[in-house]
Tab-separated table of C-alpha atoms and ligand atoms in Angstrom:
chain	number	residue	atom	x	y	z
A	15	MET	CA	-26.570	-190.471	38.767
A	16	SER	CA	-26.223	-191.350	35.175
A	17	ILE	CA	-27.781	-194.104	33.024
A	18	LYS	CA	-27.092	-196.399	30.387
A	19	GLY	CA	-29.668	-199.015	28.773
A	20	GLU	CA	-32.710	-200.278	26.923
A	21	ILE	CA	-35.938	-200.359	28.418
A	22	THR	CA	-39.389	-201.541	26.805
A	23	PRO	CA	-42.130	-199.347	28.812
A	24	PRO	CA	-45.606	-200.985	29.997
A	25	GLY	CA	-48.406	-201.010	27.826
A	26	ASP	CA	-50.097	-197.715	27.091
A	27	LYS	CA	-52.749	-197.274	29.590
A	28	SER	CA	-55.156	-195.071	27.469
A	29	ILE	CA	-54.985	-197.789	24.677
A	30	SER	CA	-55.186	-200.975	27.104
A	31	HIS	CA	-58.737	-199.423	28.613
A	32	ARG	CA	-59.709	-198.488	25.051
A	33	SER	CA	-58.958	-201.955	23.442
A	34	LEU	CA	-60.878	-203.436	26.384
A	35	ILE	CA	-63.868	-201.458	25.965
A	36	ILE	CA	-64.254	-201.274	22.102
A	37	GLY	CA	-63.334	-204.964	22.041
A	38	ALA	CA	-66.333	-205.390	24.410
A	39	LEU	CA	-68.429	-203.157	21.983
A	40	ALA	CA	-67.594	-205.245	18.704
A	41	LYS	CA	-68.923	-208.443	17.376
A	42	GLY	CA	-66.594	-211.693	17.787
A	43	THR	CA	-63.441	-212.378	19.771
A	44	THR	CA	-61.063	-209.541	20.105
A	45	ALA	CA	-57.420	-210.402	21.093
A	46	ILE	CA	-55.283	-208.088	22.807
A	47	ARG	CA	-51.391	-208.250	23.006
A	48	GLY	CA	-49.563	-206.345	25.407
A	49	LEU	CA	-52.456	-205.019	27.422
A	50	LEU	CA	-51.264	-203.025	30.605
A	51	GLU	CA	-52.257	-205.238	33.356
A	52	SER	CA	-52.323	-202.256	36.091
A	53	ARG	CA	-54.649	-201.565	38.656
A	54	ASP	CA	-56.565	-199.006	36.461
A	55	THR	CA	-56.603	-201.165	33.511
A	56	MET	CA	-58.164	-204.190	35.844
A	57	SER	CA	-61.042	-202.028	37.122
A	58	THR	CA	-61.912	-201.408	33.540
A	59	LEU	CA	-61.586	-204.973	32.727
A	60	LYS	CA	-63.780	-205.891	36.052
A	61	ALA	CA	-66.533	-203.592	35.151
A	62	LEU	CA	-66.729	-204.865	31.634
A	63	ILE	CA	-67.318	-208.526	32.916
A	64	ALA	CA	-69.683	-207.023	35.580
A	65	LEU	CA	-71.446	-205.770	32.170
A	66	GLY	CA	-71.799	-209.099	30.740
A	67	THR	CA	-68.482	-209.111	28.622
A	68	GLU	CA	-66.434	-212.337	28.775
A	69	ILE	CA	-62.877	-211.626	28.784
A	70	LYS	CA	-60.296	-214.371	29.242
A	71	ARG	CA	-56.408	-214.485	29.410
A	72	ASP	CA	-54.759	-217.330	26.939
A	73	GLY	CA	-51.137	-216.775	27.480
A	74	GLU	CA	-50.137	-213.671	26.240
A	75	LEU	CA	-53.400	-212.897	24.826
A	76	TRP	CA	-56.552	-211.045	26.362
A	77	LEU	CA	-59.636	-212.291	24.778
A	78	VAL	CA	-62.595	-210.522	24.646
A	79	HIS	CA	-65.857	-211.774	23.418
A	80	GLY	CA	-67.740	-208.818	22.514
A	81	ASP	CA	-71.255	-207.347	21.894
A	82	GLN	CA	-72.960	-208.984	25.334
A	83	PHE	CA	-73.543	-206.373	27.122
A	84	LYS	CA	-76.387	-206.299	29.668
A	85	GLU	CA	-77.933	-204.740	33.042
A	86	PRO	CA	-75.362	-205.279	35.508
A	87	CYS	CA	-76.140	-207.064	39.115
A	88	SER	CA	-73.373	-205.257	41.140
A	89	ILE	CA	-72.334	-201.858	41.464
A	90	ILE	CA	-69.173	-201.152	39.174
A	91	ASP	CA	-65.821	-200.179	41.038
A	92	ALA	CA	-64.011	-197.930	39.042
A	93	GLY	CA	-60.966	-197.799	41.887
A	94	ASN	CA	-58.700	-194.788	40.924
A	95	SER	CA	-59.560	-194.905	37.372
A	96	GLY	CA	-61.288	-191.982	35.515
A	97	THR	CA	-60.768	-193.334	32.477
A	98	THR	CA	-62.855	-196.504	33.357
A	99	ALA	CA	-65.529	-194.026	34.867
A	100	ARG	CA	-66.125	-191.625	32.192
A	101	LEU	CA	-65.409	-193.807	29.387
A	102	LEU	CA	-68.138	-196.520	30.755
A	103	SER	CA	-71.024	-193.892	31.729
A	104	GLY	CA	-71.024	-193.492	27.760
A	105	ILE	CA	-70.922	-197.298	27.697
A	106	THR	CA	-73.564	-197.751	30.317
A	107	ALA	CA	-75.897	-194.728	28.877
A	108	SER	CA	-76.991	-197.019	26.262
A	109	ILE	CA	-77.317	-200.213	27.925
A	110	ASP	CA	-81.171	-200.940	28.756
A	111	GLY	CA	-81.412	-201.102	32.565
A	112	MET	CA	-79.332	-199.349	35.548
A	113	SER	CA	-75.886	-199.640	36.264
A	114	ILE	CA	-73.967	-197.751	39.011
A	115	ILE	CA	-70.647	-196.806	39.201
A	116	THR	CA	-68.516	-195.757	42.172
A	117	GLY	CA	-64.893	-195.242	42.892
A	118	ASP	CA	-62.356	-194.868	45.428
A	119	ASN	CA	-61.739	-191.715	47.938
A	120	SER	CA	-59.957	-189.797	44.784
A	121	LEU	CA	-62.068	-190.740	41.995
A	122	THR	CA	-65.149	-189.958	44.322
A	123	ASN	CA	-64.218	-186.429	44.502
A	124	ARG	CA	-63.380	-185.694	40.901
A	125	PRO	CA	-65.989	-184.298	38.417
A	126	MET	CA	-68.291	-186.373	36.699
A	127	GLU	CA	-70.803	-183.616	35.468
A	128	ARG	CA	-68.674	-182.993	32.304
A	129	VAL	CA	-70.136	-186.360	31.242
A	130	ILE	CA	-73.402	-186.338	33.000
A	131	LYS	CA	-74.432	-183.026	31.043
A	132	PRO	CA	-73.861	-184.242	27.460
A	133	LEU	CA	-75.110	-187.837	28.225
A	134	GLU	CA	-78.617	-186.587	29.689
A	135	GLN	CA	-78.910	-184.381	26.492
A	136	MET	CA	-78.545	-187.758	24.670
A	137	GLY	CA	-81.506	-189.386	26.654
A	138	ALA	CA	-79.790	-191.218	29.442
A	139	LYS	CA	-80.910	-190.382	33.222
A	140	PHE	CA	-78.162	-189.743	35.782
A	141	MET	CA	-78.511	-189.484	39.774
A	142	ALA	CA	-75.355	-188.482	41.355
A	143	ARG	CA	-73.784	-187.460	44.472
A	144	GLN	CA	-74.436	-183.894	44.660
A	145	ASN	CA	-75.588	-183.897	40.815
A	146	LYS	CA	-71.879	-184.161	40.222
A	147	TYR	CA	-69.776	-186.819	41.892
A	148	LEU	CA	-69.759	-190.733	42.146
A	149	PRO	CA	-71.293	-192.947	43.046
A	150	MET	CA	-73.811	-192.501	40.433
A	151	ALA	CA	-76.506	-194.305	38.723
A	152	ILE	CA	-76.880	-194.401	35.178
A	153	ARG	CA	-80.065	-195.446	33.359
A	154	GLY	CA	-79.632	-196.192	29.962
A	155	ALA	CA	-82.003	-195.343	26.999
A	156	LYS	CA	-81.546	-195.427	22.899
A	157	LEU	CA	-79.665	-192.404	22.655
A	158	ARG	CA	-80.130	-189.737	20.399
A	159	GLY	CA	-77.340	-188.244	18.508
A	160	ILE	CA	-76.270	-184.357	19.909
A	161	SER	CA	-73.595	-181.881	18.691
A	162	TYR	CA	-72.126	-180.567	21.713
A	163	LYS	CA	-69.200	-178.026	21.908
A	164	MET	CA	-66.975	-179.421	24.845
A	165	PRO	CA	-65.844	-176.717	27.403
A	166	ILE	CA	-62.732	-178.093	28.160
A	167	ALA	CA	-60.475	-180.579	26.354
A	168	SER	CA	-60.623	-183.967	27.581
A	169	ALA	CA	-60.407	-186.997	26.040
A	170	GLN	CA	-62.271	-188.930	28.408
A	171	VAL	CA	-65.510	-187.004	27.658
A	172	LYS	CA	-64.843	-187.185	24.494
A	173	SER	CA	-64.601	-190.494	23.958
A	174	ALA	CA	-67.731	-191.330	26.683
A	175	LEU	CA	-69.554	-189.287	24.035
A	176	LEU	CA	-68.218	-191.172	20.584
A	177	LEU	CA	-68.932	-194.576	22.413
A	178	ALA	CA	-72.310	-193.424	23.417
A	179	GLY	CA	-72.964	-191.920	20.055
A	180	ILE	CA	-72.011	-194.864	18.140
A	181	LYS	CA	-75.130	-197.304	19.632
A	182	GLY	CA	-77.318	-194.102	19.502
A	183	ILE	CA	-80.076	-192.828	16.352
A	184	GLY	CA	-78.666	-190.170	14.243
A	185	THR	CA	-75.123	-188.507	14.172
A	186	THR	CA	-73.342	-187.357	17.461
A	187	GLU	CA	-71.063	-184.292	16.852
A	188	VAL	CA	-68.306	-183.405	19.282
A	189	ILE	CA	-66.232	-180.116	19.388
A	190	GLU	CA	-63.082	-179.733	21.246
A	191	PRO	CA	-61.688	-176.251	22.075
A	192	ILE	CA	-58.424	-177.813	21.893
A	193	LYS	CA	-57.322	-181.229	20.417
A	194	SER	CA	-56.863	-184.113	23.110
A	195	ARG	CA	-55.562	-187.613	22.649
A	196	ASP	CA	-57.054	-188.953	19.335
A	197	HIS	CA	-57.077	-192.904	20.680
A	198	THR	CA	-60.672	-193.248	20.920
A	199	GLU	CA	-60.955	-192.393	17.033
A	200	ARG	CA	-58.311	-194.140	15.895
A	201	MET	CA	-59.624	-197.397	17.518
A	202	LEU	CA	-62.881	-196.832	16.389
A	203	LYS	CA	-61.774	-196.617	12.830
A	204	PHE	CA	-59.190	-199.844	13.442
A	205	PHE	CA	-62.564	-201.761	14.319
A	206	GLY	CA	-64.527	-200.498	11.391
A	207	ALA	CA	-66.457	-197.478	12.411
A	208	THR	CA	-66.932	-194.630	10.242
A	209	LEU	CA	-65.934	-191.529	11.749
A	210	ASP	CA	-65.922	-187.964	10.129
A	211	ILE	CA	-63.020	-185.746	11.582
A	212	ILE	CA	-61.938	-182.315	10.578
A	213	GLY	CA	-59.600	-180.356	12.852
A	214	THR	CA	-61.017	-180.726	16.518
A	215	ARG	CA	-64.845	-181.504	14.988
A	216	ILE	CA	-65.692	-185.206	15.209
A	217	ALA	CA	-69.051	-186.320	13.478
A	218	ILE	CA	-69.896	-190.222	14.425
A	219	PRO	CA	-72.922	-191.829	12.640
A	220	GLY	CA	-74.941	-193.760	15.511
A	221	GLU	CA	-76.115	-197.669	14.776
A	222	GLN	CA	-72.973	-198.849	13.767
A	223	THR	CA	-71.673	-202.523	14.090
A	224	LEU	CA	-68.152	-202.962	15.205
A	225	GLU	CA	-65.943	-205.993	14.116
A	226	ALA	CA	-63.461	-207.247	16.442
A	227	ARG	CA	-59.701	-207.174	15.636
A	228	GLU	CA	-56.156	-208.389	17.115
A	229	VAL	CA	-54.814	-205.205	18.855
A	230	ILE	CA	-51.202	-204.911	19.448
A	231	VAL	CA	-50.897	-202.159	22.503
A	232	PRO	CA	-47.763	-200.018	22.346
A	233	GLY	CA	-45.338	-198.984	25.331
A	234	ASP	CA	-47.103	-196.125	27.204
A	235	PRO	CA	-45.213	-192.731	26.495
A	236	SER	CA	-46.434	-191.428	29.990
A	237	SER	CA	-44.404	-194.083	31.929
A	238	ALA	CA	-41.739	-194.031	29.315
A	239	ILE	CA	-41.095	-190.087	29.865
A	240	PHE	CA	-39.846	-191.117	33.508
A	241	PRO	CA	-36.561	-192.771	32.694
A	242	ALA	CA	-36.524	-190.489	29.570
A	243	VAL	CA	-36.396	-187.648	31.951
A	244	TRP	CA	-33.618	-189.263	33.947
A	245	ALA	CA	-31.578	-189.868	31.076
A	246	THR	CA	-31.842	-186.115	29.516
A	247	ALA	CA	-30.962	-184.264	32.834
A	248	THR	CA	-27.834	-186.610	33.721
A	249	LYS	CA	-25.157	-185.983	31.551
A	250	ASP	CA	-23.306	-189.276	29.925
A	251	SER	CA	-26.391	-190.816	30.006
A	252	GLU	CA	-27.781	-192.733	27.217
A	253	LEU	CA	-30.999	-194.496	26.905
A	254	LEU	CA	-33.068	-196.622	24.216
A	255	ILE	CA	-36.747	-196.600	24.674
A	256	LYS	CA	-38.129	-199.689	22.581
A	257	ASP	CA	-41.593	-199.663	20.989
A	258	VAL	CA	-43.204	-196.682	22.443
A	259	CYS	CA	-46.419	-195.098	21.049
A	260	VAL	CA	-45.417	-192.048	19.279
A	261	ASN	CA	-48.801	-190.856	18.533
A	262	PRO	CA	-48.668	-187.076	18.153
A	263	THR	CA	-51.395	-186.238	20.426
A	264	ARG	CA	-49.066	-187.805	23.204
A	265	THR	CA	-45.535	-186.927	22.445
A	266	GLY	CA	-45.845	-183.205	23.284
A	267	PHE	CA	-43.520	-183.707	25.950
A	268	ILE	CA	-40.724	-184.580	23.634
A	269	ASP	CA	-41.393	-181.136	21.988
A	270	VAL	CA	-41.313	-179.437	25.470
A	271	LEU	CA	-37.794	-181.480	26.609
A	272	LYS	CA	-36.178	-180.523	22.921
A	273	ARG	CA	-37.031	-177.102	23.687
A	274	MET	CA	-35.427	-177.395	26.945
A	275	GLY	CA	-32.138	-178.619	25.218
A	276	ALA	CA	-32.648	-182.620	25.059
A	277	ASP	CA	-30.977	-184.616	22.457
A	278	ILE	CA	-34.105	-187.121	21.688
A	279	SER	CA	-34.597	-188.916	18.485
A	280	ILE	CA	-37.306	-190.812	17.086
A	281	GLU	CA	-36.410	-193.850	14.945
A	282	ASP	CA	-38.315	-197.113	13.329
A	283	ILE	CA	-41.711	-195.527	13.212
A	284	LYS	CA	-44.203	-198.260	12.212
A	285	ASP	CA	-48.179	-198.152	11.914
A	286	ILE	CA	-49.510	-200.687	14.431
A	287	ALA	CA	-53.368	-201.356	15.021
A	288	GLY	CA	-54.162	-197.505	14.075
A	289	GLU	CA	-51.146	-196.235	16.389
A	290	LYS	CA	-47.735	-194.932	15.742
A	291	VAL	CA	-44.984	-196.793	17.397
A	292	GLY	CA	-41.190	-196.137	17.874
A	293	ASP	CA	-38.127	-196.210	19.492
A	294	ALA	CA	-36.644	-193.279	21.081
A	295	ILE	CA	-32.895	-192.470	21.683
A	296	ILE	CA	-32.288	-190.102	24.583
A	297	LYS	CA	-28.863	-188.395	25.565
A	298	GLY	CA	-28.097	-186.568	28.449
A	299	ARG	CA	-27.196	-182.662	28.170
A	300	ASP	CA	-27.571	-179.464	29.874
A	301	LEU	CA	-31.128	-178.163	29.968
A	302	THR	CA	-32.743	-174.538	29.917
A	303	SER	CA	-36.121	-173.508	31.283
A	304	THR	CA	-38.873	-173.070	29.165
A	305	THR	CA	-42.518	-172.135	28.996
A	306	ILE	CA	-45.693	-174.551	28.641
A	307	GLU	CA	-49.166	-172.872	28.015
A	308	GLY	CA	-52.230	-172.644	26.125
A	309	HIS	CA	-52.549	-175.526	23.574
A	310	GLU	CA	-49.822	-177.709	24.320
A	311	ILE	CA	-51.497	-178.399	28.078
A	312	PRO	CA	-53.711	-181.320	26.461
A	313	LEU	CA	-50.757	-183.012	24.764
A	314	VAL	CA	-48.929	-183.272	28.156
A	315	ILE	CA	-51.669	-183.007	30.628
A	316	ASP	CA	-50.226	-186.337	32.527
A	317	GLU	CA	-46.485	-185.609	32.034
A	318	ILE	CA	-46.335	-182.155	33.847
A	319	PRO	CA	-45.327	-183.483	37.069
A	320	ILE	CA	-42.192	-185.102	35.532
A	321	LEU	CA	-41.536	-181.956	33.310
A	322	ALA	CA	-41.621	-180.162	36.193
A	323	VAL	CA	-39.155	-182.216	37.554
A	324	ALA	CA	-36.904	-181.476	34.524
A	325	ALA	CA	-37.570	-177.761	35.015
A	326	ALA	CA	-36.046	-177.990	38.767
A	327	PHE	CA	-32.821	-179.068	36.883
A	328	ALA	CA	-32.691	-176.625	33.849
A	329	ARG	CA	-31.186	-173.270	34.001
A	330	GLY	CA	-33.630	-170.497	34.328
A	331	ARG	CA	-37.226	-169.680	34.977
A	332	THR	CA	-39.925	-172.097	33.926
A	333	ILE	CA	-43.362	-171.078	33.639
A	334	ILE	CA	-46.169	-173.893	33.268
A	335	LYS	CA	-49.511	-172.102	32.998
A	336	ASP	CA	-53.068	-172.761	31.813
A	337	ALA	CA	-53.163	-176.189	33.468
A	338	LYS	CA	-56.195	-175.652	36.174
A	339	GLU	CA	-57.171	-179.392	34.963
A	340	LEU	CA	-54.251	-180.340	37.067
A	341	ARG	CA	-56.066	-179.717	40.023
A	342	VAL	CA	-58.949	-182.033	39.469
A	343	LYS	CA	-56.638	-184.926	38.405
A	344	GLU	CA	-55.769	-188.107	40.685
A	345	THR	CA	-54.936	-185.480	43.325
A	346	ASP	CA	-54.531	-181.802	43.025
A	347	ARG	CA	-51.086	-181.983	41.062
A	348	ILE	CA	-49.984	-178.505	41.344
A	349	SER	CA	-50.327	-178.395	45.067
A	350	ALA	CA	-48.923	-181.772	45.373
A	351	MET	CA	-45.815	-180.759	43.365
A	352	VAL	CA	-45.289	-177.968	44.951
A	353	LYS	CA	-45.329	-179.245	48.495
A	354	GLY	CA	-42.601	-182.114	47.314
A	355	PHE	CA	-40.535	-179.525	45.881
A	356	ALA	CA	-40.539	-177.439	48.950
A	357	ALA	CA	-39.667	-180.025	50.880
A	358	LEU	CA	-36.339	-180.517	48.857
A	359	GLY	CA	-35.330	-177.377	47.920
A	360	VAL	CA	-36.632	-176.574	44.997
A	361	LYS	CA	-37.597	-172.860	43.889
A	362	VAL	CA	-41.231	-172.662	42.951
A	363	GLU	CA	-44.055	-170.707	43.268
A	364	GLU	CA	-47.367	-171.886	43.283
A	365	MET	CA	-50.140	-170.320	40.241
A	366	GLU	CA	-54.091	-170.866	40.222
A	367	ASP	CA	-53.361	-172.623	36.850
A	368	GLY	CA	-49.540	-174.171	37.120
A	369	MET	CA	-46.169	-172.945	38.907
A	370	VAL	CA	-43.209	-171.315	38.464
A	371	ILE	CA	-40.050	-172.938	38.925
A	372	ASP	CA	-36.249	-171.516	38.967
A	373	GLY	CA	-33.226	-173.959	38.765
A	374	PRO	CA	-31.292	-175.403	39.153
A	375	LEU	CA	-30.577	-175.793	42.783
A	376	GLU	CA	-28.311	-177.767	45.163
A	377	LEU	CA	-31.413	-179.925	47.079
A	378	SER	CA	-31.169	-181.794	50.011
A	379	SER	CA	-32.801	-185.525	50.764
A	380	GLY	CA	-36.699	-185.732	52.250
A	381	ALA	CA	-39.697	-187.136	52.597
A	382	VAL	CA	-42.467	-186.557	50.041
A	383	GLU	CA	-46.152	-186.603	50.208
A	384	THR	CA	-47.607	-188.713	47.294
A	385	PHE	CA	-51.311	-188.023	48.036
A	386	GLY	CA	-51.509	-191.615	46.463
A	387	ASP	CA	-50.840	-190.268	43.192
A	388	HIS	CA	-48.808	-192.656	40.747
A	389	ARG	CA	-47.341	-189.933	38.901
A	390	ILE	CA	-46.301	-187.860	41.811
A	391	ALA	CA	-44.454	-190.881	43.316
A	392	MET	CA	-42.784	-191.507	39.884
A	393	ALA	CA	-41.767	-188.081	39.391
A	394	PHE	CA	-40.235	-187.583	42.759
A	395	TYR	CA	-38.482	-191.182	42.628
A	396	ILE	CA	-36.693	-189.636	39.334
A	397	LEU	CA	-36.062	-186.339	40.918
A	398	GLY	CA	-34.085	-188.404	43.694
A	399	LYS	CA	-32.164	-190.069	41.013
A	400	ILE	CA	-30.981	-187.035	38.803
A	401	ALA	CA	-29.808	-185.047	42.252
A	402	ASP	CA	-28.581	-188.308	43.908
A	403	ILE	CA	-30.444	-187.803	47.167
A	404	ASN	CA	-32.700	-189.890	49.344
A	405	ILE	CA	-36.377	-189.459	48.716
A	406	TRP	CA	-38.703	-190.857	51.014
A	407	LEU	CA	-42.154	-191.695	49.622
A	408	ASP	CA	-45.125	-192.067	51.849
A	409	ASN	CA	-46.999	-194.406	49.365
A	410	GLN	CA	-44.943	-196.528	46.839
A	411	GLU	CA	-47.872	-199.296	45.789
A	412	CYS	CA	-49.676	-196.418	43.934
A	413	VAL	CA	-47.281	-196.806	41.195
A	414	ASP	CA	-49.050	-200.040	40.085
A	415	ILE	CA	-51.757	-197.898	38.908
A	416	SER	CA	-49.999	-197.236	35.717
A	417	TYR	CA	-46.394	-198.813	35.909
A	418	PRO	CA	-46.179	-201.928	37.966
A	419	GLY	CA	-42.716	-203.191	38.612
A	420	PHE	CA	-41.648	-199.447	38.006
A	421	PHE	CA	-38.886	-199.472	40.884
A	422	ASN	CA	-37.327	-202.576	39.758
A	423	ALA	CA	-37.245	-201.076	36.100
A	424	MET	CA	-35.737	-198.216	37.126
A	425	GLU	CA	-33.200	-199.914	39.427
A	426	SER	CA	-31.760	-202.046	36.511
A	427	LEU	CA	-30.827	-198.546	35.042
A	428	GLY	CA	-29.169	-196.876	37.407
B	27	S3P	C1	-56.891	-189.910	29.551
B	27	S3P	C2	-57.308	-188.682	29.321
B	27	S3P	C3	-56.717	-187.600	30.379
B	27	S3P	C4	-55.497	-187.883	30.979
B	27	S3P	C5	-55.849	-189.357	31.473
B	27	S3P	C6	-56.038	-190.126	30.734
B	27	S3P	C7	-57.972	-191.153	28.196
B	27	S3P	O1	-58.071	-187.345	31.416
B	27	S3P	O2	-55.379	-187.003	31.967
B	27	S3P	O3	-54.631	-189.880	32.530
B	27	S3P	O4	-57.330	-192.079	28.371
B	27	S3P	O5	-58.511	-190.591	27.918
B	27	S3P	P1	-58.712	-186.128	30.936
B	27	S3P	O6	-59.876	-186.394	29.691
B	27	S3P	O7	-59.562	-185.676	32.113
B	27	S3P	O8	-58.151	-184.810	30.113
């Protein structure tokens, strides 16, 4: 089914988390406009309140009264949000006292040793279930800067270390194997921090003071991609996506879709609060297969489920590899996509680090298990729209993790 129209995606999830956290670090009152009010970002908001920050809504703004961190009296529940758990581990590592972080069934099975190890090297103490999972207790300390070569590309780990380093003694240096999303670096600079960035090496001097700012959160490209793929894969579609973040560490999916033959143009690019924001115009086209691998993976990591859906409608064999990190997201996203595809008649082969998809085939209606993962639910919903088949999702509420109102927004287009 083709679509025509215009949509403004909800606020960017990564930038929303960071605006709350960096606002809580800064001196003064930070005003946030366009904050994503979803389950994940509310986990961060509640956690910061438990850590002593005063946060209030004032009409369309969220006001964060920063620089008030204290030892929490209650256990911090990060819910389903890896960004909350990992970024706040960096914050609590420098709060004098003990903090305990836990999460839901999915988050308590996701790896935390990737933040525990470097933060321990900086001087914080951790006790975690099996030494690597939530719940974990953190005893904060005056941290020392370290030089840390990250074994995996992860913006959450990088951000935890930068947020810890900015309050520590000396310089913290983080070296990424491949560049990941850079919202933390951009926002810290916007709040007045000094950072030295050369390629994938970031150095942040400690004992810095941040000043409150007004942040305008742009639309989330990882949410915009759902209607974008719908429009791309259906002939005669034409869609305008307004005010979406076009930071190059997030728009890898546009390069992938263009390689597949998509007609996407970005217009009216502006600089807002340290981020690039623009409008995207998308027209329906016939798609062909591609390969997604290597350095491109961190730039499309959250978009792979819906890119795999695009591949199911593309002529030829699409290969997705080097994407083992997908196995430790909100669910094992390789396994979840392969199972869902198999239930609907998509020709797919599971690989340890990705999948191979042969398209396009005639698809049939069917039931899909989401494993409570928002991006799996939205990806299969869009597959149903493109193929004009019925998809029964076992869990629809999970979309509230990143895109409350998703189904109504999509219904208004189709
Ligand atoms: C995020 C980083 C990525 C991404 C997640 C959000 C962030 O996780 O998958 O949805 O906001 O920093 P990793 O750091 O684990 O790659």
